[in-house]
Amino acid sequence: MQTSQDEMLSQPQQQILERNDYVSELEEIEEEVNQMAERIAEYRGTISVQLKTTVSSVLTAQRPVLGTHFDDGSESQSGSSGDLSSDVEGPIESGHIAILAGEEQKEQLLKQKISENASAIPVVFID
C-alpha cells in the first residue's frame, strides 16, 4: 500500500500546514482589497469632474442655437429705425433671452447639486 504525504504527517503538522495556507490566502485577499480601495479612491477623485463635464456638455448640446446679435447691442439699434418688423421681433427676442437665462440658471444649479452630491459620498480608507 502506498500512503500519501498527508497521511505521513502528524496531526499537528497538518494543522500547521492548513494555517499557513489560510494565512497566505488571507494575505492575497488583503492585497486584492487594498488594490480595490486604491482604484475606488482614484475613481472618486475623477468621477465628479467627469460627470460634471458630461452633464455640462449634454446641456450645452441641448441648448437652442440663437444668433449672437443679442450680445453686440444691435437689438437696441434696430428698435430706433422705425421698421415694423423689428417691433414684432422685439418680444420674441426678449423671450429667447429669458429662456437662455433660465436655462443657464438651471445648468448652474445642476452643476452645484452634482458637486454637492459628489462631495457627500463617504470616503473609505483601508490600511
PDB file of C-alpha atoms in Angstrom:
ATOM      1  CA  MET A   1       0.000   0.000   0.000  1.00  0.00           C
ATOM      2  CA  GLN A   2       1.143   3.458  -0.863  1.00  0.00           C
ATOM      3  CA  THR A   3       0.488   6.255   1.600  1.00  0.00           C
ATOM      4  CA  SER A   4       0.154   9.868   0.631  1.00  0.00           C
ATOM      5  CA  GLN A   5       2.253  12.653   2.064  1.00  0.00           C
ATOM      6  CA  ASP A   6      -0.679  13.987   4.115  1.00  0.00           C
ATOM      7  CA  GLU A   7      -1.131  10.651   5.827  1.00  0.00           C
ATOM      8  CA  MET A   8       2.536  10.601   6.778  1.00  0.00           C
ATOM      9  CA  LEU A   9       2.315  13.953   8.564  1.00  0.00           C
ATOM     10  CA  SER A  10       1.223  14.054  12.140  1.00  0.00           C
ATOM     11  CA  GLN A  11      -1.935  15.856  13.193  1.00  0.00           C
ATOM     12  CA  PRO A  12      -0.097  18.990  14.493  1.00  0.00           C
ATOM     13  CA  GLN A  13       1.934  19.211  11.292  1.00  0.00           C
ATOM     14  CA  GLN A  14      -1.222  19.039   9.198  1.00  0.00           C
ATOM     15  CA  GLN A  15      -2.778  21.813  11.267  1.00  0.00           C
ATOM     16  CA  ILE A  16       0.297  23.995  10.781  1.00  0.00           C
ATOM     17  CA  LEU A  17       0.140  23.477   7.014  1.00  0.00           C
ATOM     18  CA  GLU A  18      -3.566  24.319   6.962  1.00  0.00           C
ATOM     19  CA  ARG A  19      -2.929  27.509   8.973  1.00  0.00           C
ATOM     20  CA  ASN A  20      -0.137  28.518   6.606  1.00  0.00           C
ATOM     21  CA  ASP A  21      -2.456  28.021   3.636  1.00  0.00           C
ATOM     22  CA  TYR A  22      -5.147  30.025   5.421  1.00  0.00           C
ATOM     23  CA  VAL A  23      -2.718  32.866   6.232  1.00  0.00           C
ATOM     24  CA  SER A  24      -1.394  33.055   2.679  1.00  0.00           C
ATOM     25  CA  GLU A  25      -4.954  33.096   1.331  1.00  0.00           C
ATOM     26  CA  LEU A  26      -5.834  35.924   3.732  1.00  0.00           C
ATOM     27  CA  GLU A  27      -2.785  37.897   2.627  1.00  0.00           C
ATOM     28  CA  GLU A  28      -3.823  37.535  -1.015  1.00  0.00           C
ATOM     29  CA  ILE A  29      -7.340  38.718  -0.201  1.00  0.00           C
ATOM     30  CA  GLU A  30      -5.979  41.692   1.763  1.00  0.00           C
ATOM     31  CA  GLU A  31      -3.801  42.673  -1.191  1.00  0.00           C
ATOM     32  CA  GLU A  32      -6.797  42.497  -3.544  1.00  0.00           C
ATOM     33  CA  VAL A  33      -8.877  44.617  -1.151  1.00  0.00           C
ATOM     34  CA  ASN A  34      -6.107  47.223  -0.933  1.00  0.00           C
ATOM     35  CA  GLN A  35      -5.880  47.384  -4.730  1.00  0.00           C
ATOM     36  CA  MET A  36      -9.645  47.801  -4.972  1.00  0.00           C
ATOM     37  CA  ALA A  37      -9.537  50.584  -2.360  1.00  0.00           C
ATOM     38  CA  GLU A  38      -6.883  52.409  -4.380  1.00  0.00           C
ATOM     39  CA  ARG A  39      -8.952  52.138  -7.563  1.00  0.00           C
ATOM     40  CA  ILE A  40     -12.049  53.389  -5.743  1.00  0.00           C
ATOM     41  CA  ALA A  41     -10.098  56.365  -4.398  1.00  0.00           C
ATOM     42  CA  GLU A  42      -8.901  57.168  -7.936  1.00  0.00           C
ATOM     43  CA  TYR A  43     -12.443  56.929  -9.310  1.00  0.00           C
ATOM     44  CA  ARG A  44     -13.774  59.150  -6.530  1.00  0.00           C
ATOM     45  CA  GLY A  45     -11.240  61.784  -7.479  1.00  0.00           C
ATOM     46  CA  THR A  46     -12.115  61.794 -11.167  1.00  0.00           C
ATOM     47  CA  ILE A  47     -15.763  60.746 -11.401  1.00  0.00           C
ATOM     48  CA  SER A  48     -17.264  64.013 -10.138  1.00  0.00           C
ATOM     49  CA  VAL A  49     -15.224  66.031 -12.642  1.00  0.00           C
ATOM     50  CA  GLN A  50     -16.137  63.663 -15.474  1.00  0.00           C
ATOM     51  CA  LEU A  51     -19.816  63.706 -14.517  1.00  0.00           C
ATOM     52  CA  LYS A  52     -19.856  67.491 -14.288  1.00  0.00           C
ATOM     53  CA  THR A  53     -18.168  67.815 -17.693  1.00  0.00           C
ATOM     54  CA  THR A  54     -20.506  65.289 -19.298  1.00  0.00           C
ATOM     55  CA  VAL A  55     -23.673  66.879 -17.928  1.00  0.00           C
ATOM     56  CA  SER A  56     -22.442  70.314 -18.924  1.00  0.00           C
ATOM     57  CA  SER A  57     -21.732  69.216 -22.487  1.00  0.00           C
ATOM     58  CA  VAL A  58     -25.094  67.434 -22.746  1.00  0.00           C
ATOM     59  CA  LEU A  59     -26.913  70.537 -21.538  1.00  0.00           C
ATOM     60  CA  THR A  60     -24.899  72.709 -23.903  1.00  0.00           C
ATOM     61  CA  ALA A  61     -25.739  70.410 -26.802  1.00  0.00           C
ATOM     62  CA  GLN A  62     -29.451  70.636 -25.984  1.00  0.00           C
ATOM     63  CA  ARG A  63     -29.424  74.431 -25.676  1.00  0.00           C
ATOM     64  CA  PRO A  64     -31.145  76.115 -28.641  1.00  0.00           C
ATOM     65  CA  VAL A  65     -28.823  77.906 -31.047  1.00  0.00           C
ATOM     66  CA  LEU A  66     -29.573  81.613 -31.334  1.00  0.00           C
ATOM     67  CA  GLY A  67     -27.796  84.372 -33.175  1.00  0.00           C
ATOM     68  CA  THR A  68     -25.106  86.343 -31.388  1.00  0.00           C
ATOM     69  CA  HIS A  69     -26.742  89.683 -32.160  1.00  0.00           C
ATOM     70  CA  PHE A  70     -28.097  89.757 -28.587  1.00  0.00           C
ATOM     71  CA  ASP A  71     -24.655  90.342 -27.156  1.00  0.00           C
ATOM     72  CA  ASP A  72     -23.371  93.045 -29.514  1.00  0.00           C
ATOM     73  CA  GLY A  73     -26.086  95.625 -28.755  1.00  0.00           C
ATOM     74  CA  SER A  74     -27.697  95.503 -32.206  1.00  0.00           C
ATOM     75  CA  GLU A  75     -31.077  94.880 -30.571  1.00  0.00           C
ATOM     76  CA  SER A  76     -31.293  98.425 -29.188  1.00  0.00           C
ATOM     77  CA  GLN A  77     -30.232  99.934 -32.514  1.00  0.00           C
ATOM     78  CA  SER A  78     -32.873  98.083 -34.533  1.00  0.00           C
ATOM     79  CA  GLY A  79     -35.695  99.426 -32.349  1.00  0.00           C
ATOM     80  CA  SER A  80     -34.920 103.041 -33.217  1.00  0.00           C
ATOM     81  CA  SER A  81     -35.065 102.529 -37.004  1.00  0.00           C
ATOM     82  CA  GLY A  82     -38.865 102.600 -37.117  1.00  0.00           C
ATOM     83  CA  ASP A  83     -39.113  99.320 -39.021  1.00  0.00           C
ATOM     84  CA  LEU A  84     -42.312  97.427 -38.096  1.00  0.00           C
ATOM     85  CA  SER A  85     -40.694  94.006 -38.413  1.00  0.00           C
ATOM     86  CA  SER A  86     -38.172  94.899 -35.722  1.00  0.00           C
ATOM     87  CA  ASP A  87     -41.018  95.861 -33.361  1.00  0.00           C
ATOM     88  CA  VAL A  88     -42.617  92.460 -33.898  1.00  0.00           C
ATOM     89  CA  GLU A  89     -39.331  90.624 -33.303  1.00  0.00           C
ATOM     90  CA  GLY A  90     -38.611  92.504 -30.062  1.00  0.00           C
ATOM     91  CA  PRO A  91     -40.850  90.476 -27.725  1.00  0.00           C
ATOM     92  CA  ILE A  92     -39.779  87.218 -29.354  1.00  0.00           C
ATOM     93  CA  GLU A  93     -36.089  88.056 -28.902  1.00  0.00           C
ATOM     94  CA  SER A  94     -36.757  89.047 -25.292  1.00  0.00           C
ATOM     95  CA  GLY A  95     -38.413  85.682 -24.764  1.00  0.00           C
ATOM     96  CA  HIS A  96     -35.351  83.889 -26.138  1.00  0.00           C
ATOM     97  CA  ILE A  97     -33.089  85.853 -23.820  1.00  0.00           C
ATOM     98  CA  ALA A  98     -35.292  84.963 -20.851  1.00  0.00           C
ATOM     99  CA  ILE A  99     -35.272  81.292 -21.849  1.00  0.00           C
ATOM    100  CA  LEU A 100     -31.471  81.316 -22.146  1.00  0.00           C
ATOM    101  CA  ALA A 101     -31.120  82.978 -18.756  1.00  0.00           C
ATOM    102  CA  GLY A 102     -33.438  80.381 -17.205  1.00  0.00           C
ATOM    103  CA  GLU A 103     -31.503  77.522 -18.782  1.00  0.00           C
ATOM    104  CA  GLU A 104     -28.194  78.946 -17.591  1.00  0.00           C
ATOM    105  CA  GLN A 105     -29.601  79.131 -14.063  1.00  0.00           C
ATOM    106  CA  LYS A 106     -30.800  75.524 -14.314  1.00  0.00           C
ATOM    107  CA  GLU A 107     -27.409  74.416 -15.610  1.00  0.00           C
ATOM    108  CA  GLN A 108     -25.597  76.235 -12.799  1.00  0.00           C
ATOM    109  CA  LEU A 109     -27.951  74.738 -10.197  1.00  0.00           C
ATOM    110  CA  LEU A 110     -27.449  71.250 -11.643  1.00  0.00           C
ATOM    111  CA  LYS A 111     -23.659  71.647 -11.576  1.00  0.00           C
ATOM    112  CA  GLN A 112     -23.859  72.801  -7.970  1.00  0.00           C
ATOM    113  CA  LYS A 113     -26.037  69.837  -6.953  1.00  0.00           C
ATOM    114  CA  ILE A 114     -23.707  67.383  -8.699  1.00  0.00           C
ATOM    115  CA  SER A 115     -20.718  68.823  -6.862  1.00  0.00           C
ATOM    116  CA  GLU A 116     -22.556  68.693  -3.532  1.00  0.00           C
ATOM    117  CA  ASN A 117     -23.657  65.095  -4.117  1.00  0.00           C
ATOM    118  CA  ALA A 118     -20.172  64.016  -5.144  1.00  0.00           C
ATOM    119  CA  SER A 119     -18.638  65.592  -2.065  1.00  0.00           C
ATOM    120  CA  ALA A 120     -21.271  63.961   0.166  1.00  0.00           C
ATOM    121  CA  ILE A 121     -20.174  60.445  -0.818  1.00  0.00           C
ATOM    122  CA  PRO A 122     -18.314  58.952   2.144  1.00  0.00           C
ATOM    123  CA  VAL A 123     -14.617  58.227   1.729  1.00  0.00           C
ATOM    124  CA  VAL A 124     -13.392  54.822   2.905  1.00  0.00           C
ATOM    125  CA  PHE A 125      -9.712  54.305   3.681  1.00  0.00           C
ATOM    126  CA  ILE A 126      -8.344  50.830   4.231  1.00  0.00           C
ATOM    127  CA  ASP A 127      -4.908  50.413   5.738  1.00  0.00           C
TER     128      ASP A 127
END
